[in-house]
């Protein structure tokens, strides 16, 4: 690598450090182009992308159909606000409702906005339909949850990095242990003011934590028994990522409220949505909730194209099959090196390897740096866990080559 290239890379990094907030710590790589499962840096080096922009790029980088939909709509009309109708939103609303099986959809922008929207919807339902006294509604959440970083959402986080220095926290939430059905039932039985149970079917930021089989189904039954709405945050786990269209489908669960984001636009625009039936959605009336950019024509157009790609290219099934290949290879490596790898977890193409805390391999961040040098990009979550989530377009040959890179780095670290 010559000095000119080093300077070009370092220049971008230094510019961000000088003018940008220091709320992220990226790997020291400057990306300039992407296609399918690959990205390239400013030096021209090619990498496998095993993060997919935190599962926003399920359809692969710069998918031609999604980009074409974006460009076509951008040349027509890009923003109307919700003060007026546009000719794309209704189509997209109908498309996602039929796609996922709900009466209504409400489009927003970021995942955090969608989570806040779901909370407002379920609270309003609780007051109007369940009869909860004013300002007493409560939402149940799970320990080690991650649903976003707004002041409302961090109020029920159990991660000190999300909460320290940002208080006071907002009331109205109760945290119960992850995967504990007894704790769920005890809370539902004890407090009639609980209106919703908000959870991730698989906890991504927590380290790809997968609950026991049947947990979600039983949780749904308990929620129905106590007249509480089940809210599944599938922002990261949804749209084919786990080898099912939605991760909740592994337990044959159709949530009362579904939260989507990230890959809903194929990573092209910030698009999120909340889906539920009329009983819940129509509790909110004009003037009570909204967003200037939510449901804009470009977002609507790319959403339909993105979901069509998932279906037309069989990406959900591919995620399931490629996930089996990945975990088989990684579990074989774990058997050879139990001193190095503590656990391999995941479903579909949402997977994690947990490094033994006292292993000579060092921290997950150090492993990610070595993987970057070897041509594969991923990021740690917490100190000793590495998440692996490539675009769902990855083929068998690419997966085998990627696994070989990971095996060599982990074995030789």
mmCIF file of C-alpha atoms in Angstrom:
data_model
loop_
_atom_site.group_PDB
_atom_site.id
_atom_site.type_symbol
_atom_site.label_atom_id
_atom_site.label_comp_id
_atom_site.label_asym_id
_atom_site.label_seq_id
_atom_site.Cartn_x
_atom_site.Cartn_y
_atom_site.Cartn_z
ATOM 1 C CA UNK A 1 0.000 0.000 0.000
ATOM 2 C CA UNK A 2 1.729 3.227 -1.105
ATOM 3 C CA UNK A 3 1.826 6.456 0.870
ATOM 4 C CA UNK A 4 -0.651 8.203 -1.433
ATOM 5 C CA UNK A 5 -3.304 5.555 -0.813
ATOM 6 C CA UNK A 6 -2.656 5.573 2.918
ATOM 7 C CA UNK A 7 -3.082 9.335 2.905
ATOM 8 C CA UNK A 8 -6.361 9.105 0.981
ATOM 9 C CA UNK A 9 -7.807 6.642 3.494
ATOM 10 C CA UNK A 10 -6.490 8.505 6.490
ATOM 11 C CA UNK A 11 -7.758 11.820 5.116
ATOM 12 C CA UNK A 12 -11.365 10.601 5.166
ATOM 13 C CA UNK A 13 -11.000 9.183 8.669
ATOM 14 C CA UNK A 14 -9.414 12.379 9.983
ATOM 15 C CA UNK A 15 -12.086 14.544 8.351
ATOM 16 C CA UNK A 16 -14.841 12.586 10.118
ATOM 17 C CA UNK A 17 -12.956 12.771 13.399
ATOM 18 C CA UNK A 18 -12.657 16.541 13.072
ATOM 19 C CA UNK A 19 -16.145 17.442 11.882
ATOM 20 C CA UNK A 20 -18.345 14.530 12.918
ATOM 21 C CA UNK A 21 -19.695 13.430 16.266
ATOM 22 C CA UNK A 22 -17.717 10.666 17.943
ATOM 23 C CA UNK A 23 -20.705 8.403 18.565
ATOM 24 C CA UNK A 24 -19.406 5.588 16.342
ATOM 25 C CA UNK A 25 -16.117 3.735 16.170
ATOM 26 C CA UNK A 26 -15.952 2.308 12.632
ATOM 27 C CA UNK A 27 -13.354 -0.123 11.378
ATOM 28 C CA UNK A 28 -10.528 1.796 9.658
ATOM 29 C CA UNK A 29 -11.775 1.116 6.138
ATOM 30 C CA UNK A 30 -13.244 3.719 3.770
ATOM 31 C CA UNK A 31 -15.832 2.217 1.415
ATOM 32 C CA UNK A 32 -16.675 3.746 -1.919
ATOM 33 C CA UNK A 33 -18.635 1.131 -3.899
ATOM 34 C CA UNK A 34 -20.809 -1.933 -3.391
ATOM 35 C CA UNK A 35 -22.395 -4.639 -5.524
ATOM 36 C CA UNK A 36 -24.160 -7.761 -4.304
ATOM 37 C CA UNK A 37 -22.184 -9.281 -1.424
ATOM 38 C CA UNK A 38 -19.083 -7.200 -2.146
ATOM 39 C CA UNK A 39 -17.857 -3.732 -1.194
ATOM 40 C CA UNK A 40 -14.692 -1.935 -2.284
ATOM 41 C CA UNK A 41 -12.597 0.618 -0.418
ATOM 42 C CA UNK A 42 -10.914 3.735 -1.791
ATOM 43 C CA UNK A 43 -7.775 1.686 -2.393
ATOM 44 C CA UNK A 44 -9.681 -0.650 -4.697
ATOM 45 C CA UNK A 45 -9.567 -3.609 -2.306
ATOM 46 C CA UNK A 46 -12.588 -5.926 -2.423
ATOM 47 C CA UNK A 47 -14.273 -7.295 0.685
ATOM 48 C CA UNK A 48 -17.093 -9.633 1.580
ATOM 49 C CA UNK A 49 -19.690 -7.606 3.467
ATOM 50 C CA UNK A 50 -20.762 -9.698 6.448
ATOM 51 C CA UNK A 51 -22.684 -6.916 8.176
ATOM 52 C CA UNK A 52 -25.115 -5.807 5.434
ATOM 53 C CA UNK A 53 -25.472 -2.400 7.113
ATOM 54 C CA UNK A 54 -26.874 -4.168 10.181
ATOM 55 C CA UNK A 55 -29.177 -6.247 7.930
ATOM 56 C CA UNK A 56 -30.492 -3.299 5.911
ATOM 57 C CA UNK A 57 -28.942 -4.587 2.671
ATOM 58 C CA UNK A 58 -30.558 -8.034 2.577
ATOM 59 C CA UNK A 59 -31.091 -7.747 -1.180
ATOM 60 C CA UNK A 60 -27.420 -6.977 -1.808
ATOM 61 C CA UNK A 61 -25.697 -3.687 -2.498
ATOM 62 C CA UNK A 62 -27.120 -1.527 -5.274
ATOM 63 C CA UNK A 63 -29.660 -4.055 -6.505
ATOM 64 C CA UNK A 64 -30.559 -2.940 -10.025
ATOM 65 C CA UNK A 65 -34.326 -3.335 -9.609
ATOM 66 C CA UNK A 66 -34.444 -1.322 -6.395
ATOM 67 C CA UNK A 67 -32.155 1.400 -7.742
ATOM 68 C CA UNK A 68 -34.260 1.620 -10.897
ATOM 69 C CA UNK A 69 -37.415 2.105 -8.820
ATOM 70 C CA UNK A 70 -35.669 4.853 -6.833
ATOM 71 C CA UNK A 71 -34.394 6.677 -9.903
ATOM 72 C CA UNK A 72 -37.716 6.453 -11.729
ATOM 73 C CA UNK A 73 -39.656 7.851 -8.783
ATOM 74 C CA UNK A 74 -37.059 10.532 -8.026
ATOM 75 C CA UNK A 75 -37.664 11.869 -11.530
ATOM 76 C CA UNK A 76 -41.412 12.099 -10.960
ATOM 77 C CA UNK A 77 -42.036 13.472 -7.460
ATOM 78 C CA UNK A 78 -40.022 12.815 -4.326
ATOM 79 C CA UNK A 79 -41.920 14.389 -1.426
ATOM 80 C CA UNK A 80 -45.462 15.649 -0.869
ATOM 81 C CA UNK A 81 -45.716 15.361 2.935
ATOM 82 C CA UNK A 82 -48.902 13.794 4.233
ATOM 83 C CA UNK A 83 -50.784 17.063 3.746
ATOM 84 C CA UNK A 84 -51.643 15.644 0.320
ATOM 85 C CA UNK A 85 -52.085 12.203 -1.201
ATOM 86 C CA UNK A 86 -49.456 10.811 -3.537
ATOM 87 C CA UNK A 87 -49.980 8.081 -6.115
ATOM 88 C CA UNK A 88 -47.438 5.644 -4.605
ATOM 89 C CA UNK A 89 -48.205 5.356 -0.897
ATOM 90 C CA UNK A 90 -51.568 3.645 -1.231
ATOM 91 C CA UNK A 91 -50.022 1.043 -3.523
ATOM 92 C CA UNK A 92 -47.220 0.386 -1.036
ATOM 93 C CA UNK A 93 -49.626 0.211 1.902
ATOM 94 C CA UNK A 94 -51.774 -2.343 0.093
ATOM 95 C CA UNK A 95 -48.685 -4.287 -0.972
ATOM 96 C CA UNK A 96 -47.164 -4.631 2.514
ATOM 97 C CA UNK A 97 -50.528 -5.396 4.136
ATOM 98 C CA UNK A 98 -51.148 -8.278 1.743
ATOM 99 C CA UNK A 99 -47.502 -9.383 1.939
ATOM 100 C CA UNK A 100 -47.547 -9.726 5.734
ATOM 101 C CA UNK A 101 -51.262 -10.255 6.404
ATOM 102 C CA UNK A 102 -52.516 -7.136 8.191
ATOM 103 C CA UNK A 103 -55.366 -4.661 7.720
ATOM 104 C CA UNK A 104 -53.327 -1.478 7.949
ATOM 105 C CA UNK A 105 -49.794 -0.103 7.690
ATOM 106 C CA UNK A 106 -48.228 3.134 8.896
ATOM 107 C CA UNK A 107 -45.002 4.188 7.178
ATOM 108 C CA UNK A 108 -42.255 6.060 9.000
ATOM 109 C CA UNK A 109 -38.522 6.492 8.369
ATOM 110 C CA UNK A 110 -36.176 4.994 10.935
ATOM 111 C CA UNK A 111 -36.554 1.860 12.985
ATOM 112 C CA UNK A 112 -36.630 3.880 16.185
ATOM 113 C CA UNK A 113 -39.520 5.951 14.811
ATOM 114 C CA UNK A 114 -41.405 2.761 14.063
ATOM 115 C CA UNK A 115 -40.839 1.444 17.585
ATOM 116 C CA UNK A 116 -42.104 4.714 19.059
ATOM 117 C CA UNK A 117 -45.109 4.489 16.721
ATOM 118 C CA UNK A 118 -45.932 0.958 17.864
ATOM 119 C CA UNK A 119 -45.739 2.017 21.510
ATOM 120 C CA UNK A 120 -48.110 4.925 20.898
ATOM 121 C CA UNK A 121 -50.548 2.721 19.012
ATOM 122 C CA UNK A 122 -50.685 0.062 21.715
ATOM 123 C CA UNK A 123 -50.971 2.605 24.510
ATOM 124 C CA UNK A 124 -53.872 4.288 22.722
ATOM 125 C CA UNK A 125 -55.509 0.899 22.229
ATOM 126 C CA UNK A 126 -55.021 0.195 25.918
ATOM 127 C CA UNK A 127 -56.872 3.343 26.931
ATOM 128 C CA UNK A 128 -59.654 3.152 24.353
ATOM 129 C CA UNK A 129 -60.259 -0.602 24.137
ATOM 130 C CA UNK A 130 -58.874 -2.251 27.263
ATOM 131 C CA UNK A 131 -60.002 0.497 29.618
ATOM 132 C CA UNK A 132 -56.659 1.244 31.257
ATOM 133 C CA UNK A 133 -56.823 4.403 33.440
ATOM 134 C CA UNK A 134 -55.299 7.565 31.928
ATOM 135 C CA UNK A 135 -51.483 7.654 31.905
ATOM 136 C CA UNK A 136 -51.213 4.223 33.554
ATOM 137 C CA UNK A 137 -50.505 2.019 30.525
ATOM 138 C CA UNK A 138 -47.400 -0.138 30.760
ATOM 139 C CA UNK A 139 -45.276 -1.958 28.182
ATOM 140 C CA UNK A 140 -43.354 -5.141 29.014
ATOM 141 C CA UNK A 141 -39.882 -5.537 27.469
ATOM 142 C CA UNK A 142 -37.035 -8.040 27.735
ATOM 143 C CA UNK A 143 -33.634 -7.678 29.351
ATOM 144 C CA UNK A 144 -30.743 -7.005 26.940
ATOM 145 C CA UNK A 145 -33.217 -5.519 24.475
ATOM 146 C CA UNK A 146 -32.256 -3.121 21.708
ATOM 147 C CA UNK A 147 -34.998 -1.153 19.980
ATOM 148 C CA UNK A 148 -33.270 2.155 19.199
ATOM 149 C CA UNK A 149 -31.696 5.153 20.866
ATOM 150 C CA UNK A 150 -34.387 7.798 21.366
ATOM 151 C CA UNK A 151 -34.892 9.048 24.915
ATOM 152 C CA UNK A 152 -38.142 7.114 25.091
ATOM 153 C CA UNK A 153 -36.642 3.834 23.932
ATOM 154 C CA UNK A 154 -33.509 3.961 26.083
ATOM 155 C CA UNK A 155 -35.796 4.334 29.085
ATOM 156 C CA UNK A 156 -36.261 0.564 29.004
ATOM 157 C CA UNK A 157 -32.732 -0.388 27.926
ATOM 158 C CA UNK A 158 -30.592 -2.513 30.237
ATOM 159 C CA UNK A 159 -27.350 -1.427 28.528
ATOM 160 C CA UNK A 160 -25.444 1.183 30.598
ATOM 161 C CA UNK A 161 -23.879 2.609 27.424
ATOM 162 C CA UNK A 162 -27.373 3.526 26.221
ATOM 163 C CA UNK A 163 -28.586 5.041 29.481
ATOM 164 C CA UNK A 164 -25.706 6.535 31.470
ATOM 165 C CA UNK A 165 -25.761 10.311 31.321
ATOM 166 C CA UNK A 166 -29.042 10.515 29.392
ATOM 167 C CA UNK A 167 -31.610 10.457 32.219
ATOM 168 C CA UNK A 168 -34.100 10.961 33.630
ATOM 169 C CA UNK A 169 -35.697 7.889 32.138
ATOM 170 C CA UNK A 170 -39.362 7.779 31.221
ATOM 171 C CA UNK A 171 -41.818 5.633 33.185
ATOM 172 C CA UNK A 172 -44.305 3.138 31.785
ATOM 173 C CA UNK A 173 -42.076 0.132 31.154
ATOM 174 C CA UNK A 174 -41.229 -3.085 32.970
ATOM 175 C CA UNK A 175 -38.204 -5.220 32.121
ATOM 176 C CA UNK A 176 -38.447 -8.997 32.520
ATOM 177 C CA UNK A 177 -35.720 -11.616 31.924
ATOM 178 C CA UNK A 178 -35.129 -12.771 28.361
ATOM 179 C CA UNK A 179 -36.694 -16.148 27.609
ATOM 180 C CA UNK A 180 -38.438 -16.490 30.984
ATOM 181 C CA UNK A 181 -42.082 -17.434 30.433
ATOM 182 C CA UNK A 182 -42.793 -17.615 34.172
ATOM 183 C CA UNK A 183 -41.674 -14.012 34.592
ATOM 184 C CA UNK A 184 -43.881 -12.998 31.676
ATOM 185 C CA UNK A 185 -46.937 -14.716 33.095
ATOM 186 C CA UNK A 186 -46.340 -13.348 36.597
ATOM 187 C CA UNK A 187 -46.167 -9.782 35.278
ATOM 188 C CA UNK A 188 -49.263 -10.191 33.110
ATOM 189 C CA UNK A 189 -51.187 -11.724 35.986
ATOM 190 C CA UNK A 190 -50.108 -9.054 38.478
ATOM 191 C CA UNK A 191 -50.663 -5.868 36.463
ATOM 192 C CA UNK A 192 -53.901 -5.297 34.487
ATOM 193 C CA UNK A 193 -52.482 -2.025 33.124
ATOM 194 C CA UNK A 194 -50.040 -3.823 30.847
ATOM 195 C CA UNK A 195 -51.123 -3.149 27.265
ATOM 196 C CA UNK A 196 -48.216 -4.509 25.246
ATOM 197 C CA UNK A 197 -45.288 -6.927 25.212
ATOM 198 C CA UNK A 198 -42.481 -5.593 22.975
ATOM 199 C CA UNK A 199 -39.773 -8.038 21.978
ATOM 200 C CA UNK A 200 -37.257 -9.096 19.326
ATOM 201 C CA UNK A 201 -37.821 -12.697 18.181
ATOM 202 C CA UNK A 202 -34.015 -12.948 18.099
ATOM 203 C CA UNK A 203 -31.983 -10.348 19.966
ATOM 204 C CA UNK A 204 -29.427 -9.039 17.480
ATOM 205 C CA UNK A 205 -27.457 -6.403 19.386
ATOM 206 C CA UNK A 206 -27.393 -8.613 22.471
ATOM 207 C CA UNK A 207 -25.315 -11.124 20.521
ATOM 208 C CA UNK A 208 -27.836 -13.001 18.348
ATOM 209 C CA UNK A 209 -29.618 -14.523 21.319
ATOM 210 C CA UNK A 210 -32.181 -17.102 20.184
ATOM 211 C CA UNK A 211 -34.951 -18.057 22.646
ATOM 212 C CA UNK A 212 -35.954 -21.679 23.125
ATOM 213 C CA UNK A 213 -38.206 -23.168 20.488
ATOM 214 C CA UNK A 214 -41.838 -22.475 21.306
ATOM 215 C CA UNK A 215 -41.104 -19.457 23.524
ATOM 216 C CA UNK A 216 -42.764 -16.966 21.222
ATOM 217 C CA UNK A 217 -45.824 -19.155 20.683
ATOM 218 C CA UNK A 218 -46.365 -19.503 24.425
ATOM 219 C CA UNK A 219 -45.773 -15.785 24.916
ATOM 220 C CA UNK A 220 -48.484 -15.060 22.348
ATOM 221 C CA UNK A 221 -50.903 -17.365 24.154
ATOM 222 C CA UNK A 222 -50.220 -15.616 27.459
ATOM 223 C CA UNK A 223 -50.700 -12.187 25.878
ATOM 224 C CA UNK A 224 -54.056 -13.244 24.464
ATOM 225 C CA UNK A 225 -55.100 -14.703 27.813
ATOM 226 C CA UNK A 226 -54.426 -11.409 29.591
ATOM 227 C CA UNK A 227 -55.610 -9.082 26.786
ATOM 228 C CA UNK A 228 -52.161 -7.725 25.969
ATOM 229 C CA UNK A 229 -50.890 -6.964 22.457
ATOM 230 C CA UNK A 230 -47.772 -8.798 21.257
ATOM 231 C CA UNK A 231 -45.412 -6.422 19.438
ATOM 232 C CA UNK A 232 -42.571 -8.012 17.468
ATOM 233 C CA UNK A 233 -39.638 -5.823 16.487
ATOM 234 C CA UNK A 234 -38.464 -7.474 13.257
ATOM 235 C CA UNK A 235 -36.454 -4.486 12.067
ATOM 236 C CA UNK A 236 -33.311 -6.618 11.967
ATOM 237 C CA UNK A 237 -34.729 -10.149 11.947
ATOM 238 C CA UNK A 238 -37.430 -9.610 9.324
ATOM 239 C CA UNK A 239 -37.630 -9.731 5.529
ATOM 240 C CA UNK A 240 -35.879 -13.059 5.041
ATOM 241 C CA UNK A 241 -32.858 -12.514 7.261
ATOM 242 C CA UNK A 242 -33.359 -15.556 9.501
ATOM 243 C CA UNK A 243 -34.450 -17.987 6.808
ATOM 244 C CA UNK A 244 -38.119 -17.173 7.302
ATOM 245 C CA UNK A 245 -39.890 -14.092 5.978
ATOM 246 C CA UNK A 246 -40.268 -13.118 9.639
ATOM 247 C CA UNK A 247 -38.371 -14.743 12.505
ATOM 248 C CA UNK A 248 -41.652 -15.147 14.402
ATOM 249 C CA UNK A 249 -42.776 -17.615 11.746
ATOM 250 C CA UNK A 250 -40.433 -20.227 13.257
ATOM 251 C CA UNK A 251 -42.995 -20.433 16.075
ATOM 252 C CA UNK A 252 -45.948 -19.939 13.720
ATOM 253 C CA UNK A 253 -46.686 -16.572 15.346
ATOM 254 C CA UNK A 254 -48.533 -13.686 13.713
ATOM 255 C CA UNK A 255 -47.953 -10.746 16.048
ATOM 256 C CA UNK A 256 -50.640 -8.196 16.902
ATOM 257 C CA UNK A 257 -48.221 -5.426 15.900
ATOM 258 C CA UNK A 258 -45.303 -5.897 13.507
ATOM 259 C CA UNK A 259 -42.405 -3.441 13.269
ATOM 260 C CA UNK A 260 -40.285 -3.415 10.088
ATOM 261 C CA UNK A 261 -37.380 -1.315 8.840
ATOM 262 C CA UNK A 262 -33.848 -1.681 7.459
ATOM 263 C CA UNK A 263 -34.252 -4.111 4.508
ATOM 264 C CA UNK A 264 -37.765 -2.815 3.848
ATOM 265 C CA UNK A 265 -36.045 -0.470 1.395
ATOM 266 C CA UNK A 266 -33.121 -2.704 0.504
ATOM 267 C CA UNK A 267 -30.898 -0.209 2.310
ATOM 268 C CA UNK A 268 -31.585 2.461 -0.316
ATOM 269 C CA UNK A 269 -33.575 4.890 1.856
ATOM 270 C CA UNK A 270 -34.593 5.131 5.518
ATOM 271 C CA UNK A 271 -37.990 3.396 5.470
ATOM 272 C CA UNK A 272 -39.852 1.726 8.322
ATOM 273 C CA UNK A 273 -43.410 0.626 8.921
ATOM 274 C CA UNK A 274 -45.768 -0.586 11.606
ATOM 275 C CA UNK A 275 -48.458 -3.089 10.650
ATOM 276 C CA UNK A 276 -51.520 -4.128 12.646
ATOM 277 C CA UNK A 277 -55.247 -4.656 12.241
ATOM 278 C CA UNK A 278 -57.978 -2.019 12.327
ATOM 279 C CA UNK A 279 -58.744 -2.629 16.001
ATOM 280 C CA UNK A 280 -55.376 -1.108 16.904
ATOM 281 C CA UNK A 281 -54.463 1.164 13.993
ATOM 282 C CA UNK A 282 -57.731 3.087 13.918
ATOM 283 C CA UNK A 283 -57.286 4.105 17.550
ATOM 284 C CA UNK A 284 -55.057 6.912 16.266
ATOM 285 C CA UNK A 285 -56.862 9.763 14.528
ATOM 286 C CA UNK A 286 -55.706 12.662 12.286
ATOM 287 C CA UNK A 287 -53.313 14.998 14.045
ATOM 288 C CA UNK A 288 -52.233 12.490 16.671
ATOM 289 C CA UNK A 289 -49.157 11.049 14.950
ATOM 290 C CA UNK A 290 -47.151 11.502 11.774
ATOM 291 C CA UNK A 291 -43.945 12.367 9.949
ATOM 292 C CA UNK A 292 -43.108 14.761 7.111
ATOM 293 C CA UNK A 293 -41.064 12.156 5.251
ATOM 294 C CA UNK A 294 -42.965 9.056 6.382
ATOM 295 C CA UNK A 295 -44.639 7.378 3.410
ATOM 296 C CA UNK A 296 -42.980 9.621 0.823
ATOM 297 C CA UNK A 297 -43.312 8.523 -2.825
ATOM 298 C CA UNK A 298 -39.701 7.339 -3.159
ATOM 299 C CA UNK A 299 -39.964 5.289 0.022
ATOM 300 C CA UNK A 300 -43.163 3.703 -1.250
ATOM 301 C CA UNK A 301 -41.650 2.826 -4.613
ATOM 302 C CA UNK A 302 -38.465 1.253 -3.246
ATOM 303 C CA UNK A 303 -40.413 -0.680 -0.600
ATOM 304 C CA UNK A 304 -42.463 -2.472 -3.235
ATOM 305 C CA UNK A 305 -39.375 -3.191 -5.336
ATOM 306 C CA UNK A 306 -37.408 -4.427 -2.321
ATOM 307 C CA UNK A 307 -40.091 -6.884 -1.252
ATOM 308 C CA UNK A 308 -40.516 -8.088 -4.830
ATOM 309 C CA UNK A 309 -36.793 -8.888 -4.974
ATOM 310 C CA UNK A 310 -37.009 -10.969 -1.791
ATOM 311 C CA UNK A 311 -39.819 -13.046 -3.301
ATOM 312 C CA UNK A 312 -38.695 -13.246 -6.933
ATOM 313 C CA UNK A 313 -35.130 -14.286 -6.101
ATOM 314 C CA UNK A 314 -36.030 -16.745 -3.345
ATOM 315 C CA UNK A 315 -33.801 -14.949 -0.865
ATOM 316 C CA UNK A 316 -35.569 -16.241 2.226
ATOM 317 C CA UNK A 317 -34.915 -19.863 1.271
ATOM 318 C CA UNK A 318 -31.357 -18.974 0.292
ATOM 319 C CA UNK A 319 -30.800 -17.409 3.716
ATOM 320 C CA UNK A 320 -32.012 -20.595 5.372
ATOM 321 C CA UNK A 321 -29.759 -22.834 3.290
ATOM 322 C CA UNK A 322 -26.642 -20.648 3.432
ATOM 323 C CA UNK A 323 -27.127 -20.288 7.178
ATOM 324 C CA UNK A 324 -26.935 -24.055 7.525
ATOM 325 C CA UNK A 325 -23.641 -24.055 5.616
ATOM 326 C CA UNK A 326 -22.214 -21.278 7.772
ATOM 327 C CA UNK A 327 -23.155 -22.802 11.120
ATOM 328 C CA UNK A 328 -21.991 -26.273 10.102
ATOM 329 C CA UNK A 329 -18.554 -24.899 9.232
ATOM 330 C CA UNK A 330 -18.330 -22.744 12.345
ATOM 331 C CA UNK A 331 -19.500 -25.499 14.696
ATOM 332 C CA UNK A 332 -16.900 -27.817 13.215
ATOM 333 C CA UNK A 333 -14.302 -25.142 13.935
ATOM 334 C CA UNK A 334 -15.644 -24.841 17.481
ATOM 335 C CA UNK A 335 -15.170 -28.590 17.981
ATOM 336 C CA UNK A 336 -11.560 -28.255 16.850
ATOM 337 C CA UNK A 337 -10.909 -25.139 18.880
ATOM 338 C CA UNK A 338 -13.118 -25.094 22.020
ATOM 339 C CA UNK A 339 -10.402 -23.018 23.674
ATOM 340 C CA UNK A 340 -11.119 -20.281 21.129
ATOM 341 C CA UNK A 341 -14.851 -20.404 20.345
ATOM 342 C CA UNK A 342 -17.365 -20.521 23.184
ATOM 343 C CA UNK A 343 -20.564 -20.626 21.109
ATOM 344 C CA UNK A 344 -22.041 -20.460 17.608
ATOM 345 C CA UNK A 345 -25.601 -19.103 17.435
ATOM 346 C CA UNK A 346 -28.126 -18.036 14.864
ATOM 347 C CA UNK A 347 -30.841 -18.736 12.351
ATOM 348 C CA UNK A 348 -30.639 -18.220 8.617
ATOM 349 C CA UNK A 349 -28.038 -15.563 7.880
ATOM 350 C CA UNK A 350 -28.186 -13.870 11.280
ATOM 351 C CA UNK A 351 -25.373 -15.574 13.164
ATOM 352 C CA UNK A 352 -22.804 -14.945 15.863
ATOM 353 C CA UNK A 353 -19.595 -16.478 17.142
ATOM 354 C CA UNK A 354 -18.707 -15.918 20.768
ATOM 355 C CA UNK A 355 -14.995 -15.806 21.507
ATOM 356 C CA UNK A 356 -13.799 -17.419 24.742
ATOM 357 C CA UNK A 357 -13.221 -14.382 27.026
ATOM 358 C CA UNK A 358 -9.752 -15.441 28.165
ATOM 359 C CA UNK A 359 -8.658 -16.906 24.850
ATOM 360 C CA UNK A 360 -5.342 -15.866 23.370
ATOM 361 C CA UNK A 361 -7.343 -14.599 20.408
ATOM 362 C CA UNK A 362 -8.104 -11.387 22.267
ATOM 363 C CA UNK A 363 -11.278 -9.370 21.918
ATOM 364 C CA UNK A 364 -13.882 -9.600 19.186
ATOM 365 C CA UNK A 365 -12.767 -6.192 17.905
ATOM 366 C CA UNK A 366 -9.232 -7.469 17.349
ATOM 367 C CA UNK A 367 -10.584 -10.479 15.444
ATOM 368 C CA UNK A 368 -12.701 -8.166 13.256
ATOM 369 C CA UNK A 369 -9.606 -6.149 12.365
ATOM 370 C CA UNK A 370 -7.827 -9.323 11.258
ATOM 371 C CA UNK A 371 -10.867 -10.380 9.229
ATOM 372 C CA UNK A 372 -10.873 -6.963 7.562
ATOM 373 C CA UNK A 373 -7.240 -7.412 6.591
ATOM 374 C CA UNK A 374 -8.192 -10.775 5.075
ATOM 375 C CA UNK A 375 -11.028 -9.321 3.009
ATOM 376 C CA UNK A 376 -14.138 -9.816 5.143
ATOM 377 C CA UNK A 377 -15.980 -7.059 6.993
ATOM 378 C CA UNK A 378 -18.000 -7.604 10.165
ATOM 379 C CA UNK A 379 -18.406 -5.905 13.523
ATOM 380 C CA UNK A 380 -18.440 -7.048 17.141
ATOM 381 C CA UNK A 381 -21.392 -6.686 19.422
ATOM 382 C CA UNK A 382 -20.206 -6.440 23.002
ATOM 383 C CA UNK A 383 -16.649 -7.429 23.829
ATOM 384 C CA UNK A 384 -16.512 -11.083 22.845
ATOM 385 C CA UNK A 385 -19.227 -11.626 20.217
ATOM 386 C CA UNK A 386 -18.960 -11.203 16.444
ATOM 387 C CA UNK A 387 -22.113 -10.952 14.347
ATOM 388 C CA UNK A 388 -22.090 -12.336 10.797
ATOM 389 C CA UNK A 389 -24.926 -11.252 8.501
ATOM 390 C CA UNK A 390 -24.055 -11.143 4.788
ATOM 391 C CA UNK A 391 -26.548 -10.070 2.111
ATOM 392 C CA UNK A 392 -29.073 -12.797 1.386
ATOM 393 C CA UNK A 393 -27.903 -12.976 -2.238
ATOM 394 C CA UNK A 394 -24.715 -14.791 -1.197
ATOM 395 C CA UNK A 395 -24.229 -18.055 -3.101
ATOM 396 C CA UNK A 396 -22.670 -21.361 -2.031
ATOM 397 C CA UNK A 397 -19.254 -20.641 -3.530
ATOM 398 C CA UNK A 398 -19.095 -17.215 -1.891
ATOM 399 C CA UNK A 399 -20.201 -18.648 1.446
ATOM 400 C CA UNK A 400 -17.580 -21.385 1.341
ATOM 401 C CA UNK A 401 -14.856 -18.853 0.529
ATOM 402 C CA UNK A 402 -16.032 -16.564 3.331
ATOM 403 C CA UNK A 403 -16.073 -19.419 5.835
ATOM 404 C CA UNK A 404 -12.525 -20.299 4.815
ATOM 405 C CA UNK A 405 -11.411 -16.733 5.546
ATOM 406 C CA UNK A 406 -13.070 -16.804 8.980
ATOM 407 C CA UNK A 407 -11.626 -20.240 9.812
ATOM 408 C CA UNK A 408 -8.089 -19.207 8.852
ATOM 409 C CA UNK A 409 -8.220 -15.981 10.827
ATOM 410 C CA UNK A 410 -9.695 -17.569 13.948
ATOM 411 C CA UNK A 411 -7.352 -20.546 13.834
ATOM 412 C CA UNK A 412 -4.197 -18.499 13.322
ATOM 413 C CA UNK A 413 -4.999 -15.489 15.466
#
